[in-house]
PDB file of C-alpha atoms in Angstrom:
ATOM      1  CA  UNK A  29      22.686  11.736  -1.211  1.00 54.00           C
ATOM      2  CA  UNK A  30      24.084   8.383  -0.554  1.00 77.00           C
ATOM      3  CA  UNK A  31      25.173   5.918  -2.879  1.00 92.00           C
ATOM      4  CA  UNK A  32      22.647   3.564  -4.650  1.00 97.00           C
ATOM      5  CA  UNK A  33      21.506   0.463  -3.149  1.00 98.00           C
ATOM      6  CA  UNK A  34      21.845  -2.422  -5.219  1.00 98.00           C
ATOM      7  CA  UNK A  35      19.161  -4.447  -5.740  1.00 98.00           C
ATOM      8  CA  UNK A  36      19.792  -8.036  -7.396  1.00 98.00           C
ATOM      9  CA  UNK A  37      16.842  -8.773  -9.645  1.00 98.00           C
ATOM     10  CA  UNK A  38      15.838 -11.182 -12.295  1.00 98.00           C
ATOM     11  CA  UNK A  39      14.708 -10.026 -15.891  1.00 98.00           C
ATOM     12  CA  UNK A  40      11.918 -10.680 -17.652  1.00 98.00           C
ATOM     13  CA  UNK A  41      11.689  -9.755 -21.475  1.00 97.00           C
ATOM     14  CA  UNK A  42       8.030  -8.645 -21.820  1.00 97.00           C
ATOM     15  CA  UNK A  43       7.654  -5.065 -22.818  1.00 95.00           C
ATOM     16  CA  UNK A  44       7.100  -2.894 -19.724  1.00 94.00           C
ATOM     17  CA  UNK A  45       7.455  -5.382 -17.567  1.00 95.00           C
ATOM     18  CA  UNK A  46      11.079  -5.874 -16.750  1.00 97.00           C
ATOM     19  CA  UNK A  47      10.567  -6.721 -13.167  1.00 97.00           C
ATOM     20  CA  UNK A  48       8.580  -9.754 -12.196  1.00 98.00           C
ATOM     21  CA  UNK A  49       9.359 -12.174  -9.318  1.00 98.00           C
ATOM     22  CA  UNK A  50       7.254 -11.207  -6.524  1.00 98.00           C
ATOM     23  CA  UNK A  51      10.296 -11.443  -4.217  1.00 97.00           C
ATOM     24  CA  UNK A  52      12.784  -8.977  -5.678  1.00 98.00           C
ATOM     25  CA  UNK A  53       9.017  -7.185  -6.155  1.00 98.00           C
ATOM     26  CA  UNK A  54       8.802  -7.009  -2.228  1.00 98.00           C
ATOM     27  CA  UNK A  55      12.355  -5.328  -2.150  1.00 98.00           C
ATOM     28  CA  UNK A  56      11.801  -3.066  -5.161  1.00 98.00           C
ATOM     29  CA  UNK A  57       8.618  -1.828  -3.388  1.00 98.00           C
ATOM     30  CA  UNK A  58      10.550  -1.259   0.431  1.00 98.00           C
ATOM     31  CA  UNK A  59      13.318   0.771  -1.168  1.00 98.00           C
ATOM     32  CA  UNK A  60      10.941   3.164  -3.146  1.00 98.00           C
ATOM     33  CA  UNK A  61       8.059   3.405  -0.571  1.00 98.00           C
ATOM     34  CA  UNK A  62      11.527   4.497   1.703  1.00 98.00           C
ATOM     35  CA  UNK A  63      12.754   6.854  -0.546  1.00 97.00           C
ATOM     36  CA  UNK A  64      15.761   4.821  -1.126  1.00 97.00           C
ATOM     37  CA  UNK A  65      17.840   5.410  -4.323  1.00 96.00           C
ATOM     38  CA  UNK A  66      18.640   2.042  -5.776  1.00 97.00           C
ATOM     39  CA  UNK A  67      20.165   0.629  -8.196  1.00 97.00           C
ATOM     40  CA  UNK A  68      19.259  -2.798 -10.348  1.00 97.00           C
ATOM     41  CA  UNK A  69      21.963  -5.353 -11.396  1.00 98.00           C
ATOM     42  CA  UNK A  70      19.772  -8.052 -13.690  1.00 98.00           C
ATOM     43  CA  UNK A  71      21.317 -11.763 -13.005  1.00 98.00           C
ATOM     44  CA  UNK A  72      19.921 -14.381 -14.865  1.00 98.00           C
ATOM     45  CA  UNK A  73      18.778 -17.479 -12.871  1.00 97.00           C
ATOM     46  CA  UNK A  74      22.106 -19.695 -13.910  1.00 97.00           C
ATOM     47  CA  UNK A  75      24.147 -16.961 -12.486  1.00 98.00           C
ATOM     48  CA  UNK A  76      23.150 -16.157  -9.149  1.00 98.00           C
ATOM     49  CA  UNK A  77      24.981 -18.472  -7.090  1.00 96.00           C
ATOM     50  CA  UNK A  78      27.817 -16.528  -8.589  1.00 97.00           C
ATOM     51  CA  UNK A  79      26.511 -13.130  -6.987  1.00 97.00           C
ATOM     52  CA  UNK A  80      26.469 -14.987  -3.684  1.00 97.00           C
ATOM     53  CA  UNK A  81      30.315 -16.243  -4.135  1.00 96.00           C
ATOM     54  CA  UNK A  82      31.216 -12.757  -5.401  1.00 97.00           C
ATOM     55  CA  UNK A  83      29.387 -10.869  -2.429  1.00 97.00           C
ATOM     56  CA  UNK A  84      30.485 -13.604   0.264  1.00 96.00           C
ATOM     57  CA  UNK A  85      26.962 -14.239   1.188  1.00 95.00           C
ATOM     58  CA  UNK A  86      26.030 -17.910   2.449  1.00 91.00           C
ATOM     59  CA  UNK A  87      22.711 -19.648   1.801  1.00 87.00           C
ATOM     60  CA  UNK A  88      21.206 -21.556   4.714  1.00 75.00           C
ATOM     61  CA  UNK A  89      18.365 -22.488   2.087  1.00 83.00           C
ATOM     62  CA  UNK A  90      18.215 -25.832   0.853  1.00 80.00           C
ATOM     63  CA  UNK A  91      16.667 -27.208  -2.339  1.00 79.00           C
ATOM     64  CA  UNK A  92      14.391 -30.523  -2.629  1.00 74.00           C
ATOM     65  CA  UNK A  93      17.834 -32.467  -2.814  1.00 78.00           C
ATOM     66  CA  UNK A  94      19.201 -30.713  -0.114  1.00 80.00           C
ATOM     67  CA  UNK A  95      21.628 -28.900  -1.825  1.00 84.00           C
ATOM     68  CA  UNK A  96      22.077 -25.093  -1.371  1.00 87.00           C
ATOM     69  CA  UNK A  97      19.781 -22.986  -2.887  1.00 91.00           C
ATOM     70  CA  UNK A  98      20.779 -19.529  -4.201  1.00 95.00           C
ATOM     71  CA  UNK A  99      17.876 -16.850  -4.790  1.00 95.00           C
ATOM     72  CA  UNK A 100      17.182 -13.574  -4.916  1.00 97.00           C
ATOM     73  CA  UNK A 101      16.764 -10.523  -4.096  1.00 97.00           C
ATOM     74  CA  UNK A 102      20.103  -9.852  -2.761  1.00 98.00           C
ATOM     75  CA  UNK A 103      21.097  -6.232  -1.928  1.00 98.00           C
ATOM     76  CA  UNK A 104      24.359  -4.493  -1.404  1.00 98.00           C
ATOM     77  CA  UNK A 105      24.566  -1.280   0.224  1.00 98.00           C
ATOM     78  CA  UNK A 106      27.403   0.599  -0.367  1.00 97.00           C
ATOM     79  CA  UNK A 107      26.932   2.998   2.475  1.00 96.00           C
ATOM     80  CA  UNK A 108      27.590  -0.089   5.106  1.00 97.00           C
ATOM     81  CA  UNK A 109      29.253  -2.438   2.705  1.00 97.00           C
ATOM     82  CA  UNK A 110      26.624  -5.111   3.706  1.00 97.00           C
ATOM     83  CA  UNK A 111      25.288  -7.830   1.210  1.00 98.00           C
ATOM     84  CA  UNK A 112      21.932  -9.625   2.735  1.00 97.00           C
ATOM     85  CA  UNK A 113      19.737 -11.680   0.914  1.00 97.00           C
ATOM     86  CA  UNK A 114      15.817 -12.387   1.159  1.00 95.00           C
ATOM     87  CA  UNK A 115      13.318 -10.461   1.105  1.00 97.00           C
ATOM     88  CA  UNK A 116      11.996 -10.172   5.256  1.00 96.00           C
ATOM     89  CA  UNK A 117      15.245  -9.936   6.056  1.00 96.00           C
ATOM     90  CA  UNK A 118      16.810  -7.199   3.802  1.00 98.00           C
ATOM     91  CA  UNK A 119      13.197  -5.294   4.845  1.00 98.00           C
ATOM     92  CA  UNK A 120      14.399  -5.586   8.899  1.00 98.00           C
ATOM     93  CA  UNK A 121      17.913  -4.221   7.493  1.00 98.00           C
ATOM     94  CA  UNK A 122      16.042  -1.164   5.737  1.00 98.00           C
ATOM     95  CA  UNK A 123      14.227  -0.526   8.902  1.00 98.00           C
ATOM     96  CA  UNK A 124      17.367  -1.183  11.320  1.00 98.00           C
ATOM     97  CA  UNK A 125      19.849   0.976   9.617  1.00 98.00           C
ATOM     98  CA  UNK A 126      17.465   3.946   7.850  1.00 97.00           C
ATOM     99  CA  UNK A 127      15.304   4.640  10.794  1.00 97.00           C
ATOM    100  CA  UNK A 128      14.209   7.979   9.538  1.00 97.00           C
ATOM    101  CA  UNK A 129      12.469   6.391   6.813  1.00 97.00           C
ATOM    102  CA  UNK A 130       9.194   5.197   6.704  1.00 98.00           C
ATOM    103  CA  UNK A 131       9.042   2.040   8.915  1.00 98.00           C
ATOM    104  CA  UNK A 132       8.224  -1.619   7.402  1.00 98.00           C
ATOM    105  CA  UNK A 133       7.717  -3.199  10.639  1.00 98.00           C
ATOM    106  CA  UNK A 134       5.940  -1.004  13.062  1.00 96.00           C
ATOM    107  CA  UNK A 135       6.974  -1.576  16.898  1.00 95.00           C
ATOM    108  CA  UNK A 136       5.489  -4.819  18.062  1.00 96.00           C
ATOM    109  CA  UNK A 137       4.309  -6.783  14.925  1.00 96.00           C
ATOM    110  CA  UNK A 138       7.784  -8.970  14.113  1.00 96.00           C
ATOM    111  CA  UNK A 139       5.464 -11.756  15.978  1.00 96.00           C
ATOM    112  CA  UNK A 140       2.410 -11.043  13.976  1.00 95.00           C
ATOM    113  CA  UNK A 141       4.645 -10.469  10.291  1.00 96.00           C
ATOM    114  CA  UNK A 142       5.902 -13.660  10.973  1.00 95.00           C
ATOM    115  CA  UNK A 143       2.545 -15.191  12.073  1.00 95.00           C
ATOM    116  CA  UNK A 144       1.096 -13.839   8.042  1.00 96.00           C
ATOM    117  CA  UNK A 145       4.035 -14.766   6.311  1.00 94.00           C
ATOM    118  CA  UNK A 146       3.146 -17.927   6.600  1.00 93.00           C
ATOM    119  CA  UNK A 147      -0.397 -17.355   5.894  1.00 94.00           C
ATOM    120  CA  UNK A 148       0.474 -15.358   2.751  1.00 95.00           C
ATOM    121  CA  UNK A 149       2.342 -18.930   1.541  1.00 94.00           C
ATOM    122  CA  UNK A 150      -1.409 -20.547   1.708  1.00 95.00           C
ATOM    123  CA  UNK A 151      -2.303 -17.941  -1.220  1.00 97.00           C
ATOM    124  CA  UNK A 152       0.765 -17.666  -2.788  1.00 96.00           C
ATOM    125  CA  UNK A 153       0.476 -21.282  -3.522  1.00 96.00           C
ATOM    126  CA  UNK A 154      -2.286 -21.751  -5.702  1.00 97.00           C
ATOM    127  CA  UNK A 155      -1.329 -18.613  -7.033  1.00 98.00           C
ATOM    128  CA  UNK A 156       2.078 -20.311  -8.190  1.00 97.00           C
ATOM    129  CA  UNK A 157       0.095 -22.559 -10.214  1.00 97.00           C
ATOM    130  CA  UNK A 158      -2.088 -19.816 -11.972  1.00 98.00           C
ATOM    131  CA  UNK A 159       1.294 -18.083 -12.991  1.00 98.00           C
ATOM    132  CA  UNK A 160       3.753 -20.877 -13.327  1.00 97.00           C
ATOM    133  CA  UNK A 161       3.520 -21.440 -17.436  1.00 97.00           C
ATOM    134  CA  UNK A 162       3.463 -17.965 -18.192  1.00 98.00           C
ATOM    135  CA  UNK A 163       6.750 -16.795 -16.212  1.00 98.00           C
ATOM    136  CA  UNK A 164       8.706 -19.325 -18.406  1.00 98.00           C
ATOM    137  CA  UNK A 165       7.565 -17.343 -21.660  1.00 97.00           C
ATOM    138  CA  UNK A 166       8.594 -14.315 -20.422  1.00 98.00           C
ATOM    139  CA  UNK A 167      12.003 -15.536 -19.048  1.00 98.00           C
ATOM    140  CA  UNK A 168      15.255 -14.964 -21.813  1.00 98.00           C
ATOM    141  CA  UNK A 169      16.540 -17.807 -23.092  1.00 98.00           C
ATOM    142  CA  UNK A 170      19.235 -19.055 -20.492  1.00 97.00           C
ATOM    143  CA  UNK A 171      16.803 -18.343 -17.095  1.00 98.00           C
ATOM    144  CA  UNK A 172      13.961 -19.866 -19.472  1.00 98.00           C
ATOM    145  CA  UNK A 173      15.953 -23.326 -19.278  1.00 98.00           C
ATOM    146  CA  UNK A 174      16.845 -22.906 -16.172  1.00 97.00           C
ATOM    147  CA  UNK A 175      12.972 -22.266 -14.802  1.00 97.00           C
ATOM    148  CA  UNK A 176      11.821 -25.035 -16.502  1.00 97.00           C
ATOM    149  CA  UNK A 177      14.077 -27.413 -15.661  1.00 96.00           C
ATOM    150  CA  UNK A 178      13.952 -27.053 -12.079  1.00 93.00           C
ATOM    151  CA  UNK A 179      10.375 -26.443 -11.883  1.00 94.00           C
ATOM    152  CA  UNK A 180       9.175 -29.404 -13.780  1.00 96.00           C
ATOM    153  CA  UNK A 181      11.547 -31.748 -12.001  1.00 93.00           C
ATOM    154  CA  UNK A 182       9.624 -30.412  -8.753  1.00 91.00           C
ATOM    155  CA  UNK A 183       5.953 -30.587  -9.959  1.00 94.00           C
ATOM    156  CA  UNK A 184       6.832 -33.935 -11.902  1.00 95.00           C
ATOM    157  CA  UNK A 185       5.523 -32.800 -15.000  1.00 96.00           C
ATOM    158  CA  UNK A 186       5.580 -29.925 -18.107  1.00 97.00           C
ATOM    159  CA  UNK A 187       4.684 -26.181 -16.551  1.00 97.00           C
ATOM    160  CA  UNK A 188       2.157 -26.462 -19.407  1.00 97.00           C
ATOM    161  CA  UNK A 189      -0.015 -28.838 -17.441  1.00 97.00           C
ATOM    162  CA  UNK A 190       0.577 -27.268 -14.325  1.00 97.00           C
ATOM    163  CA  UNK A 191      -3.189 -24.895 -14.665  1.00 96.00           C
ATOM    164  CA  UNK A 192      -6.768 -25.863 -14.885  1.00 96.00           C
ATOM    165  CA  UNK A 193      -9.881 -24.715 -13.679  1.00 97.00           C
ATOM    166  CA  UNK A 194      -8.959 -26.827 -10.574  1.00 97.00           C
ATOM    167  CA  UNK A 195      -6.054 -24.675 -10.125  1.00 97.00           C
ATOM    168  CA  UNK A 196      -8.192 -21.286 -10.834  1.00 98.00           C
ATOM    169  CA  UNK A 197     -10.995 -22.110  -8.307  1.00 98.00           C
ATOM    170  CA  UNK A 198      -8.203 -22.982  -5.694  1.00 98.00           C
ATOM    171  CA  UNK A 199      -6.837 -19.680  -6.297  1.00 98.00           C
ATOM    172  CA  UNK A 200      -9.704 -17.558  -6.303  1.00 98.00           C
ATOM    173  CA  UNK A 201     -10.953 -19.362  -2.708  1.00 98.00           C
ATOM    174  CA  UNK A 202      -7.276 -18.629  -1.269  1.00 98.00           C
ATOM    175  CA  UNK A 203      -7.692 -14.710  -2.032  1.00 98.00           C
ATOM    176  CA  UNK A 204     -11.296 -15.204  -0.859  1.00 98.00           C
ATOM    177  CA  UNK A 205      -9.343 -16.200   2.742  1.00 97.00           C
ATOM    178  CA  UNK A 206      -7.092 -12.839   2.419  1.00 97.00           C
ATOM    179  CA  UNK A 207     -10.297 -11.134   1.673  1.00 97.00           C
ATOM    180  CA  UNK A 208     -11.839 -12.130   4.745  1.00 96.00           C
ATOM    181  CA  UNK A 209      -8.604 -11.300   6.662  1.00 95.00           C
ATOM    182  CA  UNK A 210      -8.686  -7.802   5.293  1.00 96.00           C
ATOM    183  CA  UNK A 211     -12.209  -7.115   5.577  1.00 95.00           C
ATOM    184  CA  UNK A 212     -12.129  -8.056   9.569  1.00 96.00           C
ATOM    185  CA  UNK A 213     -10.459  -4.329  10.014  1.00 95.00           C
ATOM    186  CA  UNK A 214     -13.720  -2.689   8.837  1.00 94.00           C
ATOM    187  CA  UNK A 215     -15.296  -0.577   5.886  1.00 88.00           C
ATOM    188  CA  UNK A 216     -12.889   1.940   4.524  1.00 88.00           C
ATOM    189  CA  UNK A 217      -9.958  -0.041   5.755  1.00 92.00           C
ATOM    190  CA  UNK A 218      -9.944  -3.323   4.269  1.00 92.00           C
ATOM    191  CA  UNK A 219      -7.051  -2.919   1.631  1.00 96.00           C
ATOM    192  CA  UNK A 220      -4.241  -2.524   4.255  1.00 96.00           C
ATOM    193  CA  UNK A 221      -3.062  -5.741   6.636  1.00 97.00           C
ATOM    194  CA  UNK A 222      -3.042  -2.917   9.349  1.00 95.00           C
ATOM    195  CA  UNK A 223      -5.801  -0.862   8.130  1.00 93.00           C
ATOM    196  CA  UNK A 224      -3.814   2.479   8.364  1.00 91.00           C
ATOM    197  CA  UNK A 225      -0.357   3.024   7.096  1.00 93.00           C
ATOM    198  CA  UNK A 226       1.740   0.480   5.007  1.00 97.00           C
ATOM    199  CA  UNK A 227       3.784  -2.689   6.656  1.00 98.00           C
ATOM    200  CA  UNK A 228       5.912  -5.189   5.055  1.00 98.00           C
ATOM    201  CA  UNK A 229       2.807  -7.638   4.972  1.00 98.00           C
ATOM    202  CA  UNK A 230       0.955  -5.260   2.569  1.00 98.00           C
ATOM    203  CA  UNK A 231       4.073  -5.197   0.041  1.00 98.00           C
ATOM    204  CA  UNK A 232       4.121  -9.167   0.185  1.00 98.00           C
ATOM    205  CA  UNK A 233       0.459  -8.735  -1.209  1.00 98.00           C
ATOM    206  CA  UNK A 234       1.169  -6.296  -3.624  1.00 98.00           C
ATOM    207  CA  UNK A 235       4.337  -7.888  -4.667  1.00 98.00           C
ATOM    208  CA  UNK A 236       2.017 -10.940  -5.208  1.00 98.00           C
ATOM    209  CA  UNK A 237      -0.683  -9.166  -7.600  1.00 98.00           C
ATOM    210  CA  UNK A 238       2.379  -7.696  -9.460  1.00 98.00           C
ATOM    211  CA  UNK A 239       3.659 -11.565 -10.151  1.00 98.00           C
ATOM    212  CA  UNK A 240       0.347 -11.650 -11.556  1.00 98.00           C
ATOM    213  CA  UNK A 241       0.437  -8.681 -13.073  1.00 98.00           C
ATOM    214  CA  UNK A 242       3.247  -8.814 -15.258  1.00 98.00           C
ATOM    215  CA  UNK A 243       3.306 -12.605 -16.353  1.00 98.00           C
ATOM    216  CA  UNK A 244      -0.006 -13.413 -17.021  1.00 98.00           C
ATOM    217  CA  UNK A 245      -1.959 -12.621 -20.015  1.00 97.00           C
ATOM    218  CA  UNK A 246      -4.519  -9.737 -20.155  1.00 97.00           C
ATOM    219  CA  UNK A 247      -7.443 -11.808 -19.928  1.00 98.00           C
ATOM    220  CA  UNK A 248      -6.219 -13.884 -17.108  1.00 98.00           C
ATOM    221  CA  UNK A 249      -4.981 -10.512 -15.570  1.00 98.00           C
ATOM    222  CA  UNK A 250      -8.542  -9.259 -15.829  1.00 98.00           C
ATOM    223  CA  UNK A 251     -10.105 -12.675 -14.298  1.00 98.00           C
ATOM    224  CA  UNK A 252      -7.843 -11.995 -10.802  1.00 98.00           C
ATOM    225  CA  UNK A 253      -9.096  -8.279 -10.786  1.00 98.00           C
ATOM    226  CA  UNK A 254     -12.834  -9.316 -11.320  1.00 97.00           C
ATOM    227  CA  UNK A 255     -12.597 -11.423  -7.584  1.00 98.00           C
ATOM    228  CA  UNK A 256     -13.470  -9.444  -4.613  1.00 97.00           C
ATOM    229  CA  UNK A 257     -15.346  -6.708  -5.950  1.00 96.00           C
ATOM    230  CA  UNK A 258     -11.856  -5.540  -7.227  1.00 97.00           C
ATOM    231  CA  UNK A 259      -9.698  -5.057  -4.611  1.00 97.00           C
ATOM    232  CA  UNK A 260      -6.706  -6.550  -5.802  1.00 98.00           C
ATOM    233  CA  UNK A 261      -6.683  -3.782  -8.640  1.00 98.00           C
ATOM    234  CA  UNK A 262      -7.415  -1.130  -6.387  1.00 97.00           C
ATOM    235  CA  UNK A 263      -4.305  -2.555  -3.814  1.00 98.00           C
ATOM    236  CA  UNK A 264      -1.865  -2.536  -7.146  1.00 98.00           C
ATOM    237  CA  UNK A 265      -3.387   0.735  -8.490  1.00 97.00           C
ATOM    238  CA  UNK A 266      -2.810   2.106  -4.380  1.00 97.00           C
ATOM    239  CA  UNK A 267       0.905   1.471  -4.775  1.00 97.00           C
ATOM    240  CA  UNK A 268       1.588   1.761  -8.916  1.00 97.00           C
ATOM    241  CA  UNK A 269       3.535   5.099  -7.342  1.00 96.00           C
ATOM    242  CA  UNK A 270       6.018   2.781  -5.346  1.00 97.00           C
ATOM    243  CA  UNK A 271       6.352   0.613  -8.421  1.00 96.00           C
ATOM    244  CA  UNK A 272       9.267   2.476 -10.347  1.00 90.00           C
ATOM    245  CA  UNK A 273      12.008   0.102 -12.253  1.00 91.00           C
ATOM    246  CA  UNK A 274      15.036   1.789 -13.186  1.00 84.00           C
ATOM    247  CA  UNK A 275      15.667   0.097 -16.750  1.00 66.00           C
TER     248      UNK A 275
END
């Protein structure tokens, strides 16, 4: 078997629930679904520019101030000796260089994956909101002051304030949008973006709920799985076999 892939994630400190950001979530999910062994390297938020230096990866991501931004997931694959960060693209790498796994991108949707990514941002939005808060209290201490600092100077005011019911109505009508885009492929069928067979779309849902998931208290937890007649449970349940964290 070939050496472990590296996976670059983020901690969080909440029992169980080690793995959190719904990005390094998306990568997490690829790997496993692939049968890919992996292995995680926790960075806190303060010290992932360094894993970019170290790695020699450059950032064409740019923060409010237009200065570079540095985020992960980042992988490394020993196998290649490649280093390639975000999420879409490290999926196309998967794909590209372990074709006889299962495939992320089936022939002819790179157009239409592209086309929902930016659909998925119009839920993942208000979902932000609904989660913001209650990442910070699960963050250790130095990505805690990190989060907060940089995410407060964005919003223009304390993470605290950031969710209402405003924010929870938005919310609930954006994944009443996904619903609808779901439900177009038909009873029986209305829990996968392609109906049959997982893409990379589905894990960028999944990955979502798991943000969710893992941050948010039980009752609020509970709220998101009451919308929908349930089928954002039943989509997390569907793939709870994909979501393995080495610790």
């Amino acid at each position: 078997m070939s050496a472990p892939i590296v996976l670059y994630d983020i901690p969080g400190n909440r029992p169980g629930y080690k793995c959190w950001s719904p990005n390094t979530w998306k990568v997490r999910f690829a790997l496993n679904y692939k049968g890919l062994p992996l292995k995680s390297e926790w960075v806190e938020y303060p010290d992932i520019e360094a894993v970019y230096r170290r790695l020699g990866i450059e950032t064409t991501d740019k923060d409010s101030d237009g200065s570079p931004l540095y985020t992960l997931p980042v992988i490394y694959d020993p196998s290649t000796q490649s280093a390639i960060s975000d999420s879409m693209r490290i999926a196309k790498y998967l794909d590209k260089t372990y074709p006889n796994t299962p495939i992320l991108f089936p022939a002819g949707t790179l157009a239409l994956h592209s086309t929902f990514q930016s659909a998925w941002y119009r839920v993942q939005g208000p979902l932000w909101a609904i989660v913001a808060c209650s990442v910070c209290s699960w963050l250790n201490e130095r990505s805690q002051i990190f989060y907060r600092t940089t995410r407060e100077a964005d919003e223009g005011k304390k993470l605290e304030e950031i969710r209402g019911e405003k924010e929870w109505k938005a919310a609930e009508e954006a994944f009443g949008n996904l619903d609808k885009w779901l439900s177009a492929n038909g009873e029986g069928k209305d829990e996968l973006v392609m109906g049959e067979g997982v893409c990379y779309a589905d894990l960028q849902i999944v990955s979502g709920l798991m943000w969710a998931k893992t941050t948010l208290a039980e009752d609020d937890w509970r709220r998101i799985c009451g919308w929908h007649n349930g089928k954002w449970e039943r989509i997390v349940n569907y793939f709870s076999k994909y979501a393995v964290v080495d610790l």
